[in-house]
Amino acid sequence: MSGPGAGFDYPSQEVSWLKRDVLLFANSIGCTADELQFLYASFKHTDQEVIDFYARSAATPIPNVPKFDSRRVVDGQRSMTFLKLLPPTSAGKKFELRSKVLGVYDKGKAGTVIETETVLAERGGDIYTKAVGSSFFVGQGNWGGPKGPGTVNYPPPEGKNPDAVHTLQTTKESAHLYRLNGDYNPLHATPEPGQKMGFGGAIMHGLFSWNSACHGLLQMFGGSDPARLREFQARFAAPVKPGDKLITEAWRMGEFKDGWEESHKPYSKAKRESDRYQGDSNSQSLPPESNALPLGHGTQGYE
């Protein structure tokens, strides 16, 4: 880990959530009525009000790199390792997010990638999740920084039909519902930011696609049991518009890694109803009858 900005630690942030937040999140990513463990019982900071997304995004500058415009940023990639099951509410505990910069990469005319690692931990206690994500600042490159590592692709296996298919139909209002989880980026609520960035209007949150696909794979291959998902990774290759249908086609690969069973390592493909866009993904989870914990990771194809 080297280069300008690498190793910079953001200030830790206390976070909290209510059962209401968990229920809202589950509803907004497509959990169904037969999954009451999700619907009957999101991370913001401790504040409950809508915030100024642009101001918060620019609140902590990274040393030794240019100041980038948060009005022109989208998700690039996200992976998450689930180390311990989260309680349905943070009441009675103190949780915090600890984030640091892993690298800032100059992709030339296309833009700049900022890669960060964020852990969710109980203050003075266990780590629950570890996430590595990249933000892509559109058209903000050519500042002389390192190019960074290349991208790994996960194409679906040739000549084999998918073992399972998960479908989720979004609506024109889906982004407005999902933003109530705490991501108030205007890019997903009003057409002007997306028009300026060349998307033609508002787009869905990248993490809506990420979480919906992750939930679909857990539902298809893990019996909707959160303990059976160890890791999931997704790369966002193109925008999803409100109203698009997301289709995840998954294949079982039957592999093992580091003692974790990867018997369900699905590569998934998402596309719009109009077939204007296709992407790729992979993830891993265990069959519902297994007692072991799975390892999962993947690459997703939509923003």
Coordinates of C-alpha atoms in Angstrom, one line a residue:
M1 CA 0.0 0.0 0.0
S2 CA 1.9 3.0 -1.3
G3 CA 1.3 6.2 -3.2
P4 CA -0.3 9.6 -2.5
G5 CA -3.0 9.4 0.1
A6 CA -2.5 5.6 0.8
G7 CA -2.6 4.8 4.5
F8 CA -4.6 7.9 5.4
D9 CA -7.0 7.1 8.3
Y10 CA -10.4 8.9 8.2
P11 CA -11.8 9.9 11.7
S12 CA -13.8 7.1 13.1
Q13 CA -17.6 7.7 13.2
E14 CA -20.1 6.4 15.7
V15 CA -23.0 4.7 14.1
S16 CA -26.3 3.4 15.4
W17 CA -29.5 1.8 14.0
L18 CA -33.0 0.9 15.0
K19 CA -35.1 -2.1 14.2
R20 CA -37.0 0.3 11.9
D21 CA -33.9 0.8 9.8
V22 CA -33.3 -2.9 9.4
L23 CA -36.9 -3.5 8.3
L24 CA -36.7 -0.5 5.8
F25 CA -33.5 -1.8 4.4
A26 CA -34.9 -5.4 3.9
N27 CA -38.0 -4.0 2.2
S28 CA -36.1 -1.7 -0.1
I29 CA -33.9 -4.5 -1.5
G30 CA -36.7 -6.9 -2.3
C31 CA -36.9 -9.3 0.7
T32 CA -40.2 -11.2 0.4
A33 CA -43.0 -12.2 2.8
D34 CA -41.7 -15.7 3.3
E35 CA -38.5 -14.2 4.8
L36 CA -39.9 -12.9 8.0
Q37 CA -36.6 -13.1 9.7
F38 CA -35.7 -10.0 7.6
L39 CA -39.1 -8.3 7.5
Y40 CA -40.4 -8.9 11.1
A41 CA -38.4 -8.1 13.9
S42 CA -28.4 0.5 6.8
F43 CA -26.1 2.5 8.2
K44 CA -26.4 6.1 8.9
H45 CA -24.3 7.9 11.5
T46 CA -26.1 8.6 14.7
D47 CA -28.0 11.5 13.2
Q48 CA -31.5 10.6 12.0
E49 CA -32.2 13.5 9.6
V50 CA -31.6 13.9 5.9
I51 CA -28.1 15.3 5.4
D52 CA -26.3 17.3 2.7
F53 CA -24.6 14.5 0.8
Y54 CA -22.1 16.7 -1.0
A55 CA -21.0 18.6 2.1
R56 CA -20.5 15.4 4.1
S57 CA -18.6 13.7 1.3
A58 CA -16.1 16.6 1.1
A59 CA -15.8 17.1 4.8
T60 CA -12.5 15.2 5.2
P61 CA -10.0 15.9 2.5
I62 CA -7.3 13.3 1.7
P63 CA -3.7 14.7 2.0
N64 CA -1.4 14.8 -1.0
V65 CA -4.1 14.3 -3.6
P66 CA -6.3 16.8 -5.5
K67 CA -9.7 17.8 -4.1
F68 CA -12.2 15.9 -6.1
D69 CA -15.8 17.0 -6.9
S70 CA -18.3 14.8 -5.0
R71 CA -21.0 15.9 -7.4
R72 CA -19.4 13.7 -10.0
V73 CA -18.8 10.4 -8.2
V74 CA -20.3 6.9 -8.5
D75 CA -19.6 3.5 -6.9
G76 CA -16.9 1.6 -8.6
Q77 CA -16.6 -1.7 -6.7
R78 CA -17.5 -3.1 -3.3
S79 CA -16.6 -6.2 -1.3
M80 CA -17.7 -7.1 2.1
T81 CA -16.7 -9.8 4.5
F82 CA -19.2 -10.8 7.2
L83 CA -17.4 -11.8 10.3
K84 CA -20.2 -11.7 12.9
L85 CA -23.9 -11.4 12.6
L86 CA -25.3 -8.0 13.4
P87 CA -28.0 -7.5 16.1
P88 CA -31.3 -6.1 14.8
T89 CA -30.7 -2.9 16.8
S90 CA -27.5 -1.2 18.1
A91 CA -29.4 -0.3 21.4
G92 CA -27.2 -0.9 24.4
K93 CA -23.9 -1.0 22.4
K94 CA -21.6 1.5 20.8
F95 CA -20.6 0.9 17.2
E96 CA -18.3 2.8 15.0
L97 CA -17.0 2.8 11.4
R98 CA -13.3 3.0 10.9
S99 CA -12.2 3.9 7.4
K100 CA -8.8 4.3 5.8
V101 CA -7.6 5.0 2.3
L102 CA -5.9 2.0 0.5
G103 CA -5.0 3.9 -2.6
V104 CA -5.9 6.8 -4.9
Y105 CA -5.5 5.9 -8.6
D106 CA -5.3 8.2 -11.6
K107 CA -7.2 6.6 -14.5
G108 CA -6.5 9.4 -16.9
K109 CA -9.3 11.2 -18.8
A110 CA -11.9 8.7 -17.4
G111 CA -11.4 9.8 -13.8
T112 CA -9.9 8.9 -10.4
V113 CA -10.5 5.9 -8.2
I114 CA -10.3 6.2 -4.4
E115 CA -10.1 2.8 -2.7
T116 CA -11.0 2.6 1.0
E117 CA -11.3 -0.1 3.7
T118 CA -14.1 0.3 6.3
V119 CA -14.7 -1.9 9.3
L120 CA -17.8 -1.9 11.4
A121 CA -16.9 -2.6 15.0
E122 CA -18.3 -2.5 18.5
R123 CA -16.3 0.2 20.3
G124 CA -13.5 -1.6 22.2
G125 CA -14.8 -5.0 20.9
D126 CA -15.4 -7.3 17.9
I127 CA -15.3 -6.4 14.3
Y128 CA -18.6 -7.3 12.6
T129 CA -17.9 -6.5 8.9
K130 CA -15.0 -5.5 6.8
A131 CA -15.6 -3.7 3.4
V132 CA -13.3 -2.6 0.7
G133 CA -14.8 -0.2 -1.8
S134 CA -13.8 2.2 -4.6
S135 CA -15.4 5.5 -5.5
F136 CA -15.0 6.6 -9.1
F137 CA -14.8 10.4 -9.6
V138 CA -15.9 10.8 -13.2
G139 CA -13.7 12.9 -15.5
Q140 CA -11.3 13.9 -12.7
G141 CA -8.1 12.2 -13.7
N142 CA -4.8 13.3 -15.3
W143 CA -3.3 14.7 -12.1
G144 CA -0.1 12.5 -12.3
G145 CA -1.0 9.9 -9.7
P146 CA -0.4 6.1 -9.9
K147 CA -2.6 4.1 -12.3
G148 CA -3.3 1.4 -9.8
P149 CA -4.1 -2.3 -10.3
G150 CA -6.2 -3.8 -13.1
T151 CA -9.7 -5.2 -12.8
V152 CA -10.4 -8.9 -12.6
N153 CA -13.4 -10.1 -14.6
Y154 CA -15.6 -13.1 -13.8
P155 CA -17.3 -14.3 -17.0
P156 CA -20.1 -16.9 -16.7
P157 CA -19.2 -20.5 -17.7
E158 CA -19.7 -21.3 -21.3
G159 CA -22.2 -24.0 -22.5
K160 CA -24.0 -24.4 -19.2
N161 CA -27.4 -23.1 -18.2
P162 CA -27.7 -21.3 -14.9
D163 CA -28.6 -23.3 -11.8
A164 CA -30.8 -20.5 -10.5
V165 CA -32.3 -17.2 -11.6
H166 CA -33.3 -14.3 -9.4
T167 CA -35.5 -11.5 -10.8
L168 CA -36.2 -8.1 -9.3
Q169 CA -38.4 -5.5 -11.0
T170 CA -37.6 -1.9 -9.9
T171 CA -40.0 1.0 -10.3
K172 CA -39.7 4.7 -11.0
E173 CA -39.9 5.2 -7.2
S174 CA -37.3 2.5 -6.1
A175 CA -34.4 4.9 -5.7
H176 CA -36.5 7.2 -3.6
L177 CA -37.3 4.4 -1.2
Y178 CA -33.8 3.1 -1.1
R179 CA -32.3 6.5 -0.3
L180 CA -34.2 6.4 3.0
N181 CA -31.5 3.9 4.2
G182 CA -29.2 6.9 4.5
D183 CA -27.7 7.5 1.0
Y184 CA -29.0 10.9 0.1
N185 CA -26.9 11.5 -3.0
P186 CA -29.0 13.7 -5.3
L187 CA -27.8 11.6 -8.3
H188 CA -30.5 9.1 -7.3
A189 CA -33.4 11.5 -6.6
T190 CA -33.4 14.3 -9.2
P191 CA -32.5 14.2 -12.9
E192 CA -30.0 17.1 -13.1
P193 CA -26.9 15.5 -11.7
G194 CA -27.3 12.4 -13.9
Q195 CA -27.9 14.5 -16.9
K196 CA -24.6 16.4 -16.3
M197 CA -22.7 13.2 -15.9
G198 CA -24.1 11.7 -19.2
F199 CA -26.5 9.2 -17.6
G200 CA -29.6 10.9 -19.0
G201 CA -31.2 11.4 -15.6
A202 CA -31.4 9.8 -12.1
I203 CA -29.9 6.3 -11.7
M204 CA -30.3 3.6 -9.0
H205 CA -27.9 3.5 -6.1
G206 CA -25.0 1.1 -6.9
L207 CA -25.5 -0.4 -3.5
F208 CA -29.2 -1.1 -4.2
S209 CA -28.0 -3.4 -7.1
W210 CA -25.2 -4.8 -4.9
N211 CA -27.5 -5.6 -1.9
S212 CA -30.3 -6.9 -4.1
A213 CA -28.0 -9.3 -6.0
C214 CA -26.4 -10.4 -2.7
H215 CA -29.8 -11.0 -1.2
G216 CA -30.9 -13.0 -4.3
L217 CA -27.9 -15.3 -4.1
L218 CA -28.4 -15.8 -0.4
Q219 CA -32.1 -16.6 -1.1
M220 CA -31.3 -19.0 -3.9
F221 CA -28.2 -20.8 -2.5
G222 CA -28.2 -20.1 1.3
G223 CA -31.8 -20.7 2.3
S224 CA -32.1 -17.0 3.3
D225 CA -29.8 -17.7 6.3
P226 CA -27.4 -14.8 6.8
A227 CA -24.9 -17.1 8.6
R228 CA -24.3 -18.9 5.3
L229 CA -22.8 -15.8 3.6
R230 CA -19.2 -15.1 4.3
E231 CA -18.2 -12.6 1.6
F232 CA -19.6 -10.9 -1.4
Q233 CA -18.0 -8.6 -4.0
A234 CA -19.4 -6.6 -6.8
R235 CA -18.1 -4.3 -9.5
F236 CA -20.4 -1.7 -11.1
A237 CA -20.0 -1.5 -14.8
A238 CA -22.9 0.5 -16.0
P239 CA -25.9 2.4 -14.6
V240 CA -29.2 0.9 -13.7
K241 CA -32.3 3.2 -14.3
P242 CA -35.3 3.2 -12.0
G243 CA -37.8 0.9 -13.7
D244 CA -35.2 -1.6 -15.0
K245 CA -35.6 -5.3 -14.3
L246 CA -32.5 -6.9 -12.6
I247 CA -32.0 -10.6 -13.5
T248 CA -29.3 -12.6 -11.8
E249 CA -28.4 -15.9 -13.4
A250 CA -26.2 -18.1 -11.1
W251 CA -24.0 -21.1 -11.6
R252 CA -22.7 -23.6 -9.0
M253 CA -19.0 -24.1 -9.5
G254 CA -18.0 -26.6 -6.7
E255 CA -14.7 -25.3 -5.4
F256 CA -12.9 -24.9 -2.1
K257 CA -10.6 -22.1 -0.8
D258 CA -8.8 -21.7 2.5
G259 CA -10.9 -24.3 4.2
W260 CA -14.2 -22.6 3.2
E261 CA -16.5 -24.5 1.0
E262 CA -17.2 -22.8 -2.3
S263 CA -19.6 -25.4 -3.6
H264 CA -21.9 -22.6 -4.7
K265 CA -19.8 -20.1 -6.5
P266 CA -22.3 -18.5 -8.9
Y267 CA -21.3 -16.2 -11.7
S268 CA -24.3 -13.9 -12.3
K269 CA -25.4 -11.7 -15.1
A270 CA -27.7 -8.8 -14.8
K271 CA -29.6 -7.1 -17.6
R272 CA -32.3 -4.6 -18.2
E273 CA -35.6 -5.7 -19.5
S274 CA -34.7 -4.0 -22.8
D275 CA -31.5 -6.0 -23.0
R276 CA -29.6 -2.6 -23.5
Y277 CA -27.1 -3.6 -20.8
Q278 CA -25.5 -6.7 -19.5
G279 CA -22.9 -7.3 -16.8
D280 CA -21.2 -10.1 -14.9
S281 CA -20.9 -11.2 -11.3
N282 CA -19.7 -14.1 -9.0
S283 CA -20.4 -15.0 -5.4
Q284 CA -20.3 -18.0 -3.1
S285 CA -22.6 -19.5 -0.5
L286 CA -23.4 -22.9 1.0
P287 CA -26.4 -25.1 0.4
P288 CA -29.2 -24.7 3.0
E289 CA -28.5 -28.2 4.5
S290 CA -24.8 -27.4 5.2
N291 CA -23.7 -26.6 8.8
A292 CA -20.5 -24.9 7.8
L293 CA -20.0 -21.2 7.1
P294 CA -19.5 -20.2 3.5
L295 CA -17.0 -18.0 1.8
G296 CA -18.4 -15.7 -0.8
H297 CA -16.9 -13.1 -3.2
G298 CA -17.8 -11.8 -6.5
T299 CA -18.0 -9.1 -9.2
Q300 CA -21.2 -7.5 -10.1
G301 CA -22.1 -5.7 -13.3
Y302 CA -24.3 -2.7 -12.6
E303 CA -24.2 0.7 -11.0

